[in-house]
XYZ file of N, CA and C in Angstrom:
627
model
N 87.198 92.625 94.839
C 87.763 91.678 93.714
C 87.905 92.759 93.367
N 87.860 94.472 92.716
C 88.708 94.824 92.300
C 89.989 94.999 91.237
N 90.234 94.167 91.856
C 91.691 93.701 90.955
C 91.727 92.309 90.518
N 92.098 92.474 89.385
C 92.980 91.715 88.377
C 94.083 90.551 88.481
N 93.891 89.149 87.945
C 95.631 89.168 87.241
C 94.964 88.487 86.380
N 95.533 88.994 84.685
C 95.407 88.058 83.824
C 96.465 87.204 83.686
N 96.588 85.527 83.299
C 97.734 84.681 83.249
C 97.227 84.448 81.253
N 98.706 84.179 80.798
C 98.802 83.460 79.362
C 98.660 84.275 78.609
N 99.045 85.903 79.112
C 99.224 86.682 77.599
C 100.591 86.794 76.912
N 100.043 86.801 75.430
C 101.041 86.788 74.747
C 101.768 87.832 74.401
N 103.491 87.491 73.841
C 104.353 88.978 74.190
C 103.901 90.082 73.510
N 103.815 89.441 72.344
C 103.464 90.554 71.478
C 102.118 91.430 71.737
N 101.219 91.469 72.606
C 100.522 92.390 72.361
C 101.313 92.978 73.389
N 99.782 94.260 72.584
C 100.054 96.016 72.368
C 98.904 96.106 73.926
N 99.989 97.088 75.172
C 99.702 97.079 75.977
C 98.247 97.870 76.050
N 98.342 98.716 75.398
C 97.233 99.942 74.781
C 96.488 99.197 74.293
N 96.267 98.250 73.524
C 95.288 97.289 73.324
C 94.210 96.279 73.732
N 95.428 96.334 74.789
C 95.320 95.208 75.995
C 93.572 96.104 77.257
N 94.411 97.211 77.357
C 94.046 97.982 78.284
C 92.507 98.167 77.679
N 92.326 99.214 76.678
C 90.844 99.421 75.539
C 89.847 98.026 75.394
N 90.291 96.768 75.668
C 89.278 95.918 75.873
C 89.003 95.230 76.660
N 89.933 95.516 77.547
C 89.239 95.426 79.500
C 88.083 96.179 80.294
N 88.265 97.975 79.775
C 88.016 98.940 79.883
C 85.938 99.397 78.975
N 86.099 98.089 78.680
C 84.461 97.667 78.078
C 84.065 97.474 79.628
N 84.256 96.998 80.147
C 83.637 96.869 81.348
C 83.336 97.721 82.915
N 84.747 98.791 82.829
C 83.948 99.489 83.690
C 85.785 100.436 83.158
N 85.334 101.166 84.358
C 86.855 102.361 84.469
C 87.971 101.293 84.874
N 89.123 101.802 84.137
C 90.559 101.380 84.860
C 90.954 101.842 85.999
N 91.535 101.777 87.239
C 92.760 102.604 87.568
C 93.973 102.368 87.641
N 94.521 101.534 87.229
C 95.628 101.051 86.463
C 96.135 99.838 86.087
N 97.355 99.259 85.475
C 97.603 98.514 84.546
C 99.211 98.006 85.117
N 99.153 96.798 85.618
C 100.738 96.810 85.479
C 101.605 95.662 84.522
N 101.810 95.638 83.896
C 102.741 94.196 83.228
C 103.930 93.754 83.528
N 103.915 92.776 84.339
C 105.034 92.453 85.104
C 106.410 92.156 84.170
N 107.633 92.283 84.560
C 108.930 92.159 83.874
C 109.384 91.498 84.398
N 110.443 90.446 84.023
C 112.037 90.224 84.601
C 112.799 90.663 85.032
N 114.300 90.262 85.062
C 114.938 91.301 85.513
C 115.613 91.843 84.073
N 115.195 91.427 83.126
C 115.632 91.621 82.044
C 114.927 93.110 81.220
N 113.907 92.817 81.850
C 112.764 93.437 81.190
C 112.007 93.448 80.293
N 111.698 91.544 80.493
C 110.776 91.830 79.378
C 109.911 90.916 79.747
N 108.422 92.195 78.995
C 107.608 91.081 79.608
C 107.102 89.865 79.981
N 107.183 89.346 81.583
C 106.259 88.087 81.367
C 104.747 87.914 80.808
N 104.244 86.975 81.199
C 103.060 86.288 80.265
C 101.958 86.665 81.333
N 102.046 87.863 82.355
C 100.849 88.164 83.000
C 100.468 89.584 83.415
N 99.714 89.878 83.905
C 99.991 91.527 84.754
C 98.423 91.537 85.134
N 98.400 92.445 86.313
C 97.396 92.621 86.979
C 96.912 94.163 86.908
N 95.542 94.066 86.676
C 94.226 95.290 86.058
C 93.407 95.895 87.763
N 93.243 96.769 87.462
C 92.583 96.860 88.782
C 91.213 98.464 87.728
N 89.949 97.737 88.217
C 88.341 98.684 88.285
C 88.092 99.160 88.637
N 86.966 99.919 89.248
C 87.240 100.782 90.082
C 85.707 101.203 90.901
N 85.108 100.019 90.254
C 84.226 99.117 90.688
C 84.223 97.133 91.549
N 83.352 96.713 91.545
C 83.696 95.356 91.906
C 83.107 95.008 90.877
N 81.587 95.354 90.716
C 81.497 94.659 89.320
C 81.534 94.208 88.968
N 82.584 94.958 87.926
C 83.004 95.449 86.703
C 83.884 94.486 86.243
N 84.787 94.287 87.506
C 85.916 93.188 87.576
C 85.170 91.529 88.062
N 84.957 91.772 88.494
C 83.526 90.057 88.000
C 82.740 90.088 86.933
N 82.448 90.594 86.138
C 81.673 90.692 84.778
C 82.834 90.383 84.054
N 83.762 90.940 83.945
C 85.113 90.210 83.161
C 85.556 88.958 83.206
N 85.938 88.627 84.595
C 86.321 87.522 85.064
C 84.908 86.552 83.707
N 84.462 86.772 84.565
C 82.678 85.620 83.821
C 82.666 85.370 82.389
N 83.222 87.247 81.679
C 83.223 86.879 80.499
C 84.175 86.372 79.504
N 85.666 87.376 79.776
C 86.573 86.099 78.586
C 87.974 85.942 79.746
N 87.226 85.205 80.906
C 88.362 83.818 81.266
C 88.347 82.687 80.452
N 89.270 82.491 80.386
C 89.858 80.946 79.558
C 89.579 81.529 77.507
N 89.526 82.316 78.150
C 88.864 82.557 76.106
C 90.254 83.223 75.402
N 90.289 83.158 74.122
C 91.562 83.760 73.174
C 91.561 84.991 73.410
N 92.574 85.659 73.225
C 93.293 86.893 73.174
C 94.696 86.757 71.942
N 94.312 87.312 71.281
C 95.114 86.677 69.742
C 95.265 85.193 69.824
N 96.574 84.720 69.510
C 96.880 83.434 69.729
C 97.047 82.500 70.819
N 96.536 83.784 72.177
C 97.538 82.738 73.837
C 95.768 82.747 74.596
N 95.589 81.810 74.915
C 94.010 81.388 75.715
C 94.943 81.911 77.592
N 94.021 82.711 77.291
C 93.824 83.407 79.146
C 93.443 83.093 80.407
N 93.385 82.961 81.372
C 92.959 83.079 82.079
C 92.330 84.311 83.311
N 91.595 84.134 84.182
C 91.495 85.955 84.563
C 91.191 85.534 86.254
N 91.148 85.612 86.997
C 91.055 85.222 88.433
C 91.684 86.955 89.138
N 90.551 86.986 91.015
C 90.931 88.337 90.759
C 91.898 88.027 91.773
N 92.490 88.826 92.314
C 94.519 89.207 92.282
C 93.991 89.648 93.722
N 94.905 88.232 94.421
C 95.059 88.756 96.401
C 96.623 88.196 96.439
N 97.173 88.653 97.542
C 98.899 88.915 97.523
C 98.619 87.681 98.731
N 99.676 86.763 98.078
C 99.718 85.117 98.536
C 101.121 85.553 99.441
N 101.576 84.971 100.420
C 101.656 84.601 101.933
C 102.873 83.427 101.393
N 104.056 83.031 101.645
C 105.224 82.236 101.171
C 104.644 81.000 102.040
N 104.553 80.095 101.634
C 104.085 78.115 102.000
C 105.343 78.364 102.992
N 106.473 78.570 103.265
C 107.385 78.078 104.184
C 106.213 79.032 105.311
N 106.029 78.418 106.764
C 105.343 78.157 108.088
C 106.090 79.546 108.300
N 107.871 78.685 108.868
C 108.734 79.894 109.537
C 108.385 80.732 108.865
N 108.555 81.374 107.505
C 108.848 83.096 106.876
C 107.045 83.632 106.931
N 105.877 82.153 106.598
C 105.040 82.709 107.194
C 104.883 83.378 108.607
N 105.137 82.776 109.287
C 104.302 83.452 110.149
C 105.576 84.397 110.913
N 106.716 84.700 110.522
C 107.680 85.651 110.571
C 107.354 87.214 110.043
N 106.450 86.721 109.191
C 105.497 88.262 108.044
C 105.122 87.602 109.289
N 103.271 86.985 109.501
C 102.376 87.516 110.232
C 102.616 88.046 112.102
N 104.123 88.291 112.667
C 104.301 88.617 113.265
C 104.353 90.450 113.057
N 105.572 90.461 112.449
C 106.693 91.144 111.999
C 104.813 92.383 111.390
N 104.264 91.841 110.784
C 102.837 92.966 110.620
C 101.913 93.034 111.825
N 101.827 91.985 112.786
C 101.221 93.135 114.234
C 102.285 94.086 115.030
N 103.249 93.391 114.939
C 104.108 94.648 115.383
C 104.468 96.133 114.879
N 103.691 96.259 113.269
C 104.315 96.925 112.731
C 102.404 97.852 112.958
N 101.683 96.875 113.151
C 100.049 97.292 113.288
C 100.664 98.103 114.421
N 100.596 97.921 115.435
C 100.624 97.899 117.192
C 101.517 100.121 116.871
N 102.378 99.824 116.545
C 102.977 100.877 116.126
C 102.398 101.913 115.423
N 101.995 101.492 114.493
C 101.261 102.355 113.902
C 99.727 102.900 114.727
N 99.310 101.465 115.211
C 98.317 102.209 115.823
C 99.087 103.584 117.164
N 99.628 103.728 117.932
C 100.159 104.129 118.774
C 100.837 105.158 117.892
N 101.363 105.180 116.511
C 101.588 106.623 116.552
C 100.703 107.528 115.595
N 99.141 106.634 114.940
C 98.447 107.333 114.796
C 97.636 108.088 116.102
N 97.275 107.410 116.831
C 96.775 108.290 117.900
C 98.009 109.745 118.607
N 98.833 109.421 118.696
C 99.611 110.532 119.143
C 99.479 111.312 117.929
N 99.991 111.487 117.567
C 100.055 113.017 116.248
C 98.414 112.605 115.862
N 97.996 111.579 115.127
C 96.889 112.775 114.581
C 95.515 112.934 115.886
N 95.761 113.034 117.155
C 95.292 113.686 118.157
C 95.570 115.051 118.418
N 96.282 115.903 117.902
C 97.322 117.004 117.840
C 96.205 117.052 116.609
N 95.817 116.919 115.515
C 95.969 117.586 114.255
C 94.770 117.606 113.956
N 94.169 116.503 113.889
C 92.848 115.630 113.218
C 93.131 115.134 111.835
N 94.737 115.339 111.509
C 95.050 115.563 109.943
C 95.313 114.248 109.462
N 94.615 113.325 108.862
C 95.339 112.771 107.773
C 95.889 112.563 106.358
N 97.089 111.994 106.073
C 97.113 111.584 104.844
C 97.589 110.451 104.229
N 96.622 110.090 103.059
C 96.051 108.814 102.349
C 97.060 108.852 100.975
N 97.369 107.234 100.977
C 98.237 107.220 100.168
C 97.749 105.961 98.889
N 98.621 106.293 97.698
C 98.153 105.186 96.753
C 95.973 105.736 96.166
N 96.199 106.411 96.309
C 94.741 106.722 95.571
C 95.109 106.284 94.164
N 94.082 105.847 93.328
C 93.284 106.162 92.345
C 93.448 107.040 91.161
N 93.887 107.283 90.467
C 93.611 108.638 89.178
C 92.743 109.433 89.504
N 91.762 108.577 89.162
C 90.384 108.922 88.913
C 89.562 109.337 89.747
N 90.210 109.203 91.339
C 89.788 109.762 92.314
C 89.880 110.913 92.869
N 88.243 111.608 92.959
C 88.090 113.511 93.176
C 88.243 113.641 94.505
N 87.924 115.456 94.451
C 88.285 115.103 95.963
C 86.866 115.289 96.950
N 85.655 115.143 95.758
C 84.560 115.222 95.900
C 84.406 113.459 96.613
N 84.889 112.442 96.140
C 84.800 110.831 96.087
C 85.897 111.077 97.699
N 86.631 111.503 97.463
C 87.812 111.430 99.046
C 86.494 111.646 100.268
N 86.484 112.731 100.066
C 85.225 113.576 101.030
C 84.203 112.365 101.328
N 83.398 112.220 100.563
C 82.511 110.998 101.058
C 82.605 109.936 101.340
N 84.210 109.181 101.235
C 84.808 108.631 101.847
C 84.862 108.225 102.912
N 85.441 109.625 103.334
C 85.410 109.575 104.751
C 84.532 110.660 105.720
N 83.062 111.135 104.900
C 82.430 112.026 105.820
C 81.374 111.063 107.219
N 80.794 109.349 106.630
C 80.064 109.147 107.916
C 80.995 109.003 108.751
N 82.531 109.431 109.308
C 83.269 109.284 110.275
C 83.198 110.646 111.589
N 82.802 111.798 110.145
C 82.722 113.259 111.206
C 82.716 114.212 110.319
N 82.465 115.610 111.065
C 83.022 117.208 109.862
C 84.556 116.541 109.253
N 84.323 117.077 108.162
C 85.705 117.361 107.534
C 85.593 118.813 107.050
N 86.901 119.423 107.796
C 86.924 120.531 108.258
C 88.078 121.113 106.065
N 88.914 120.420 105.979
C 89.637 120.474 104.374
C 89.833 119.014 103.845
N 90.005 119.246 102.249
C 89.610 117.895 101.824
C 90.802 118.215 100.704
N 91.973 117.774 100.110
C 92.905 117.621 99.453
C 93.217 116.602 98.752
N 93.166 115.986 97.382
C 93.594 115.592 96.391
C 95.022 116.242 95.104
N 95.981 115.519 95.546
C 97.640 116.174 95.253
C 97.823 115.681 93.875
N 98.201 116.704 92.759
C 98.615 116.606 91.665
C 99.484 115.199 91.691
N 98.930 113.840 90.490
C 100.390 112.742 90.609
C 101.468 113.879 90.365
N 102.289 112.761 90.953
C 104.714 113.338 90.468
C 104.280 112.789 89.337
N 105.906 113.561 88.968
C 105.799 113.507 87.462
C 106.009 112.343 86.781
N 106.053 111.924 85.780
C 106.118 110.854 85.614
C 105.392 109.704 85.973
N 104.174 109.511 87.212
C 103.418 108.875 87.705
C 102.133 108.846 87.007
N 101.362 107.489 86.613
C 100.751 106.760 86.032
C 99.833 106.084 86.803
N 99.943 105.934 87.955
C 98.668 104.577 88.296
C 98.030 104.874 90.155
N 98.924 106.607 90.776
C 98.430 107.329 91.635
C 98.474 108.395 92.301
N 98.268 108.693 93.155
C 98.619 110.217 93.963
C 97.801 109.960 95.382
N 97.891 110.498 95.847
C 97.550 111.104 97.379
C 96.735 112.392 98.040
N 96.311 112.278 98.885
C 95.607 113.050 99.068
C 95.687 113.480 100.921
N 94.531 114.333 101.456
C 94.770 114.538 102.549
C 94.098 115.064 103.285
N 93.207 114.755 104.369
C 91.757 114.688 105.044
C 92.331 115.212 106.081
N 91.069 116.721 106.819
C 91.505 116.904 108.411
C 89.913 116.821 108.672
N 90.217 116.354 110.164
C 88.752 116.443 110.430
C 88.445 116.999 111.430
N 87.306 117.744 112.128
C 87.177 118.872 112.536
C 87.238 118.346 114.199
N 87.472 116.950 114.710
C 86.854 116.198 116.114
C 88.719 115.384 115.757
N 90.107 115.342 116.351
C 90.605 114.734 116.413
C 90.258 113.062 116.028
N 88.769 112.645 117.294
C 88.751 111.202 117.025
C 88.138 110.737 116.389
N 87.043 111.319 115.355
C 87.072 110.700 114.389
C 88.356 111.036 113.374
N 89.663 111.030 113.004
C 90.017 110.826 112.507
C 90.890 109.942 112.490
N 91.141 109.597 114.089
C 91.612 107.772 114.344
C 90.513 106.725 114.019
N 88.811 106.858 114.294
C 88.173 105.837 113.762
C 87.769 106.006 111.795
N 88.222 106.986 111.569
C 88.677 106.917 110.210
C 89.506 105.840 110.055
N 90.583 106.352 109.944
C 91.999 105.752 109.701
C 92.073 104.250 110.333
N 91.567 103.529 111.318
C 91.266 102.484 111.792
C 90.630 101.908 111.117
N 90.001 102.084 110.702
C 88.846 101.715 109.664
C 88.879 101.634 108.245
N 89.076 102.870 107.384
C 89.975 101.820 106.527
C 91.341 102.290 106.090
N 92.004 101.814 106.257
C 93.409 101.787 106.314
C 93.011 100.195 105.949
N 93.988 100.437 104.429
C 94.062 98.969 104.124
C 92.983 98.063 102.774
N 91.976 99.886 103.216
C 90.704 98.965 102.514
C 91.371 98.845 100.778
N 89.667 98.735 99.848
C 90.239 98.821 99.060
C 89.307 100.018 98.073
N 90.125 100.603 97.628
C 89.233 101.702 97.317
C 89.378 102.914 95.659
N 88.361 101.841 94.864
C 88.741 102.487 93.450
C 89.547 101.690 92.749
N 90.031 100.371 93.488
C 90.586 100.038 92.771
C 92.327 99.278 93.439
N 93.028 100.452 94.409
C 93.679 100.844 95.255
C 93.919 100.471 96.367
N 94.801 99.748 96.657
C 94.995 100.061 99.081
C 94.910 100.818 99.404
N 94.250 101.675 99.645
C 95.051 103.186 100.604
C 95.659 102.105 102.054
N 96.619 103.799 101.529
C 97.726 103.956 102.784
C 97.500 104.447 103.537
N 96.856 104.941 105.164
C 96.535 106.190 105.607
C 97.462 106.257 107.042
N 98.246 106.928 107.069
C 99.412 107.757 108.180
C 98.990 108.958 108.399
N 99.249 109.309 109.982
C 98.950 111.000 110.191
C 99.113 111.543 109.805
N 99.039 112.772 109.153
C 98.981 114.199 108.198
C 99.628 115.586 109.577
N 100.764 115.720 109.431
C 101.355 116.557 110.403
C 101.587 118.251 109.409
N 101.243 119.437 110.117
C 100.862 120.348 109.779
C 102.382 121.247 109.055
N 102.202 121.411 108.414
C 103.079 122.409 107.507
C 104.067 123.429 108.817
N 104.669 123.553 109.225
C 105.780 124.789 109.702
C 105.345 125.851 108.912
N 105.160 126.729 109.989
C 105.075 128.396 109.772
C 106.408 128.592 108.711
N 106.214 129.463 107.743
C 106.990 130.402 106.721
C 107.706 131.094 108.063
N 108.837 131.868 107.699
C 109.218 132.177 108.321
C 109.189 134.614 107.714
N 108.468 134.623 108.470
C 107.629 136.197 107.787
C 108.018 136.858 107.869
N 109.414 138.028 107.248
C 110.310 138.860 107.646
C 109.835 140.266 108.030
N 108.572 140.041 106.965
C 107.269 141.605 107.078
C 106.801 141.813 108.864
N 106.635 140.879 109.433
C 105.811 141.027 110.654
C 106.829 141.197 112.500
N 108.590 141.004 111.327
C 109.684 140.860 112.437
C 109.974 142.179 112.654
N 110.015 143.113 114.186
C 110.589 143.898 114.506
C 111.689 143.382 114.223
N 112.751 144.312 114.199
C 114.401 144.965 114.759
C 114.678 145.876 114.737
N 115.010 145.364 115.512
C 115.751 146.569 116.583
C 117.267 146.612 116.595
N 117.392 147.520 115.930
C 118.769 149.047 115.480
C 119.731 149.631 116.687
N 120.798 149.261 116.945
C 121.442 149.934 117.991
C 122.764 149.682 117.975
N 123.316 150.229 118.719
C 124.454 149.719 119.493
C 124.537 148.830 121.171
N 124.986 147.731 121.556
C 125.067 147.056 122.629
C 126.358 146.924 123.190
């Protein structure tokens, strides 16, 4: 319950003021104001907290209160499936197929390297946070948080390498899709970088052939 949706926002509300107002309840991980096709803000926005307790307190205090001249509603944010049963079943079947492919790919690749690539990490996530999250699954030989991409203001990525590949498979199977610090984790097998060609260590034979 660390991600909430705020409904009924006035169009003239300053996003900075909004974030400052809600940060009173806890550390914010992201903020997204939904826009229409013309780029104009709609009357609702999504906001993530690093802790579930902060989101719960925010809902209990500010739900159905006035923000500016508008009365806002705040509730937990969930992904909603379409009402049409055929479309819903298609999405579920597709998800099951993707899960099977993901599991097969995970076992084949991770079993060779013990490395995982973690997407959609909160910007406040540190290397220590990442290690503590994965540490219960086994010995970690390497961990890294990557610098956010240019103009990215909501998430970043990281990588973890386990000493035993089976630990990586277990960790990914358990943590993929879980919410961590207000963000839904996406975990895929990490591939080792190809070794760069080192000209200094290469011996050339010069002669006539």
